[in-house]
Amino acid sequence: LAKTTQPISMDSYEGQEVNITCSHNNIATNDYITWYQQFPSQGPRFIIQGYKTKVTNEVASLFIPADRKSSTLSLPRVSLSDTAVYYCLVVINNAGNMLTFGGGTRLMVKP
Amino acid sequence: NAGVTQTPKFRVLKTGQSMTLLCAQDMNHEYMYWYRQDPGMGLRLIHYSVGEGTTAKGEVPDGYNVSRLKKQNFLLGLESAAPSQTSVYFCASSFTGGLYEQFFGPGTRLTVL
């Protein structure tokens, strides 16, 4: 299973765009990139998932370059409520696959 | 829909005591999971189930047992609690494994003295 590397922490200010990059050099053909968000004292919540190029939903965008060795989660115009830990996961397209969480990126949004 | 619920929310045990954590989901999901999260760390999978009557070991299964007698419930048992089991325990469920989104419960904060 591909190991992921992401920054331990990031700071931002309200209204800014935040980009969190994740490295997954050993990603395999059947692997997808998935991001979860975890607020303090809550369980993680699915944000977005993609295989290549760009995926966008109402919460975030996910950019994946052609070589797929990294990906970038983009949060547009963050607010204080976006302060959370963001986990990048590589997920195998296989029904039996289990999620492996790393340490995540702790995002602090300041006023 | 309540989603995934966990009982209890908090618990303090003494070393050697036993307890059972209950997880319930009302989404008719096949897969259910138990994770633990230690301070400042990511989640680690303890045990999981791919359907009623099935269980399997995850990354850190030692000291825990599980049962899935009903599709909607997944129980996590600690037979003889140890201070190293002090953690926050999260239950999750998903339609199947792989790419399907996992839905997490609110967690149980367990302290073992």
Coordinates of C-alpha atoms in Angstrom, one line a residue:
Chain A
L1 CA 0.0 0.0 0.0
A2 CA 1.4 3.4 -1.0
K3 CA 2.7 5.5 1.9
T4 CA 1.6 9.1 2.0
T5 CA 3.5 12.1 3.3
Q6 CA 1.9 15.4 4.1
P7 CA 2.9 18.5 6.2
I8 CA 2.3 18.1 9.9
S9 CA 0.7 21.5 10.2
M10 CA -0.3 24.6 8.3
D11 CA -1.6 28.1 9.3
S12 CA -3.9 30.3 7.2
Y13 CA -6.2 33.2 7.6
E14 CA -9.9 33.5 7.0
G15 CA -10.8 34.1 3.4
Q16 CA -7.6 32.7 2.0
E17 CA -7.3 29.6 -0.3
V18 CA -5.5 26.7 1.4
N19 CA -3.6 24.1 -0.6
I20 CA -2.5 20.9 1.2
T21 CA -0.1 18.7 -0.8
C22 CA 0.3 15.0 -0.2
S23 CA 3.1 12.9 -1.6
H24 CA 2.4 9.3 -2.6
N25 CA 5.4 8.2 -4.7
N26 CA 4.5 4.5 -4.7
I27 CA 0.9 4.8 -5.8
A28 CA -0.3 1.9 -7.9
T29 CA -2.6 1.7 -10.9
N30 CA -5.7 0.7 -8.9
D31 CA -5.2 3.3 -6.2
Y32 CA -7.4 6.3 -5.6
I33 CA -6.6 9.4 -3.5
T34 CA -9.1 10.1 -0.8
W35 CA -9.2 13.0 1.8
Y36 CA -10.9 13.0 5.1
Q37 CA -11.4 15.9 7.5
Q38 CA -11.5 15.6 11.3
F39 CA -12.7 18.2 13.7
P40 CA -11.7 18.1 17.3
S41 CA -13.6 15.6 19.4
Q42 CA -15.3 14.1 16.2
G43 CA -14.8 11.2 13.9
P44 CA -13.3 11.8 10.5
R45 CA -15.5 12.8 7.6
F46 CA -15.1 12.1 3.9
I47 CA -14.3 15.2 1.8
I48 CA -13.3 14.1 -1.7
Q49 CA -11.8 11.3 -3.8
G50 CA -10.2 11.2 -7.2
Y51 CA -8.1 9.2 -9.6
K52 CA -6.5 11.8 -11.9
T53 CA -6.7 15.4 -13.1
K54 CA -9.2 17.4 -11.1
V55 CA -12.2 16.7 -9.0
T56 CA -14.4 19.4 -7.4
N57 CA -17.3 19.2 -5.0
E58 CA -19.1 21.7 -2.8
V59 CA -16.4 21.5 -0.2
A60 CA -13.1 21.2 -2.0
S61 CA -11.1 20.6 -5.1
L62 CA -8.6 17.8 -5.6
F63 CA -5.8 18.2 -8.1
I64 CA -3.8 15.2 -9.3
P65 CA -1.0 15.5 -11.8
A66 CA -0.5 13.1 -14.6
D67 CA 2.2 11.0 -12.8
R68 CA -0.2 10.7 -9.7
K69 CA 2.8 10.8 -7.3
S70 CA 1.3 13.7 -5.4
S71 CA -2.1 15.4 -5.0
T72 CA -3.3 18.7 -3.7
L73 CA -6.4 19.4 -1.7
S74 CA -7.6 22.9 -2.2
L75 CA -10.0 24.6 0.2
P76 CA -11.3 27.9 -1.2
R77 CA -11.8 30.9 1.1
V78 CA -11.4 29.1 4.4
S79 CA -13.2 30.1 7.5
L80 CA -12.5 29.5 11.2
S81 CA -14.7 26.4 11.0
D82 CA -12.3 24.8 8.6
T83 CA -9.8 24.4 11.4
A84 CA -9.3 20.6 11.5
V85 CA -7.0 17.8 10.7
Y86 CA -6.9 16.7 7.1
Y87 CA -5.9 13.2 6.2
C88 CA -4.7 12.1 2.8
L89 CA -5.2 8.4 2.1
V90 CA -4.4 6.1 -0.8
V91 CA -7.2 3.6 -1.3
I92 CA -7.1 0.5 -3.4
N93 CA -10.1 0.0 -5.7
N94 CA -10.9 -3.3 -4.0
A95 CA -13.8 -4.1 -1.9
G96 CA -11.7 -5.8 0.7
N97 CA -9.4 -2.8 1.2
M98 CA -9.2 -1.1 4.6
L99 CA -8.3 2.6 5.2
T100 CA -4.9 3.4 6.6
F101 CA -4.7 6.8 8.2
G102 CA -1.4 8.7 8.6
G103 CA -0.8 11.6 11.0
G104 CA -2.6 14.1 8.8
T105 CA -2.2 17.9 8.4
R106 CA -3.4 20.1 11.2
L107 CA -4.8 23.2 9.6
M108 CA -5.3 26.3 11.9
V109 CA -7.4 29.1 10.4
K110 CA -6.8 32.4 12.1
P111 CA -9.1 35.5 12.1
Chain B
N1 CA -31.3 8.6 10.2
A2 CA -29.0 8.7 13.2
G3 CA -26.0 7.4 11.2
V4 CA -23.4 5.8 13.4
T5 CA -23.9 6.0 17.2
Q6 CA -21.6 4.8 19.9
T7 CA -22.2 3.9 23.6
P8 CA -20.9 5.1 26.0
K9 CA -19.3 8.5 25.2
F10 CA -16.9 8.4 28.1
R11 CA -15.7 5.7 30.4
V12 CA -13.0 5.3 33.1
L13 CA -11.8 1.8 34.0
K14 CA -9.3 0.4 36.4
T15 CA -6.6 -1.8 35.2
G16 CA -7.9 -5.4 34.7
Q17 CA -11.6 -4.4 34.4
S18 CA -13.6 -5.4 31.4
M19 CA -16.1 -3.5 29.3
T20 CA -17.9 -3.5 26.0
L21 CA -18.3 -0.6 23.6
L22 CA -21.4 -0.7 21.4
C23 CA -21.6 0.7 17.9
A24 CA -24.9 0.9 15.9
Q25 CA -25.6 2.0 12.4
D26 CA -28.9 2.5 10.6
M27 CA -27.6 2.8 7.0
N28 CA -27.8 -1.0 6.3
H29 CA -24.0 -1.0 5.7
E30 CA -22.3 -4.3 5.3
Y31 CA -18.9 -3.2 6.6
M32 CA -18.1 -2.0 10.1
Y33 CA -14.9 -1.0 11.8
W34 CA -13.3 -0.2 15.1
Y35 CA -10.4 2.3 15.2
R36 CA -8.4 3.8 18.1
Q37 CA -6.9 7.2 18.0
D38 CA -4.1 8.2 20.5
P39 CA -3.4 11.9 21.1
G40 CA -1.9 13.6 18.1
M41 CA -2.0 10.5 16.0
G42 CA -4.0 9.2 13.1
L43 CA -6.5 6.4 13.4
R44 CA -5.4 2.7 13.6
L45 CA -7.7 -0.1 12.7
I46 CA -8.4 -2.6 15.5
H47 CA -10.9 -5.0 14.0
Y48 CA -13.4 -4.9 11.2
S49 CA -16.4 -6.9 9.9
V50 CA -17.4 -7.4 6.3
G51 CA -20.9 -8.7 7.2
E52 CA -23.1 -10.1 9.9
G53 CA -21.4 -12.9 11.7
T54 CA -17.9 -12.1 10.4
T55 CA -15.0 -10.4 12.0
A56 CA -11.3 -9.9 11.1
K57 CA -8.2 -8.4 12.7
G58 CA -6.9 -5.0 11.8
E59 CA -3.6 -3.4 12.5
V60 CA -3.7 -3.4 16.3
P61 CA -6.1 -6.2 17.5
D62 CA -4.3 -7.4 20.6
G63 CA -6.3 -7.0 23.8
Y64 CA -9.6 -6.6 22.0
N65 CA -12.4 -8.8 20.8
V66 CA -15.3 -8.0 18.6
S67 CA -18.7 -9.5 17.7
R68 CA -21.2 -8.8 14.9
L69 CA -24.3 -10.8 15.8
K70 CA -26.6 -8.3 14.0
K71 CA -25.9 -6.4 10.9
Q72 CA -26.5 -3.1 12.5
N73 CA -24.4 -3.6 15.6
F74 CA -20.6 -4.1 16.1
L75 CA -19.3 -4.6 19.7
L76 CA -15.8 -4.1 20.9
G77 CA -14.7 -5.8 24.1
L78 CA -11.8 -5.3 26.4
E79 CA -11.4 -8.3 28.5
S80 CA -8.7 -7.0 30.9
A81 CA -8.1 -3.3 30.4
A82 CA -4.6 -1.9 30.5
P83 CA -3.4 1.7 30.7
S84 CA -2.0 1.4 27.1
Q85 CA -5.6 1.1 25.9
T86 CA -6.4 4.6 27.1
S87 CA -7.5 6.2 23.8
V88 CA -10.5 7.5 21.8
Y89 CA -12.3 4.7 20.0
F90 CA -14.2 5.4 16.8
C91 CA -16.6 3.1 15.1
A92 CA -17.3 3.4 11.4
S93 CA -19.4 1.8 8.7
S94 CA -19.5 1.6 4.9
F95 CA -21.5 0.1 2.1
T96 CA -18.6 -2.1 1.3
G97 CA -14.8 -1.6 1.5
G98 CA -12.5 -0.1 -1.0
L99 CA -13.6 3.2 -2.4
Y100 CA -16.8 3.5 -0.5
E101 CA -16.9 6.3 2.1
Q102 CA -16.7 5.4 5.7
F103 CA -19.1 7.0 8.1
F104 CA -17.7 7.6 11.6
G105 CA -19.4 7.7 14.9
P106 CA -18.7 10.4 17.5
G107 CA -16.2 8.4 19.5
T108 CA -15.8 6.9 23.0
R109 CA -13.1 8.4 25.2
L110 CA -11.7 5.6 27.4
T111 CA -9.3 6.1 30.3
V112 CA -7.7 3.2 32.0
L113 CA -6.2 4.0 35.3

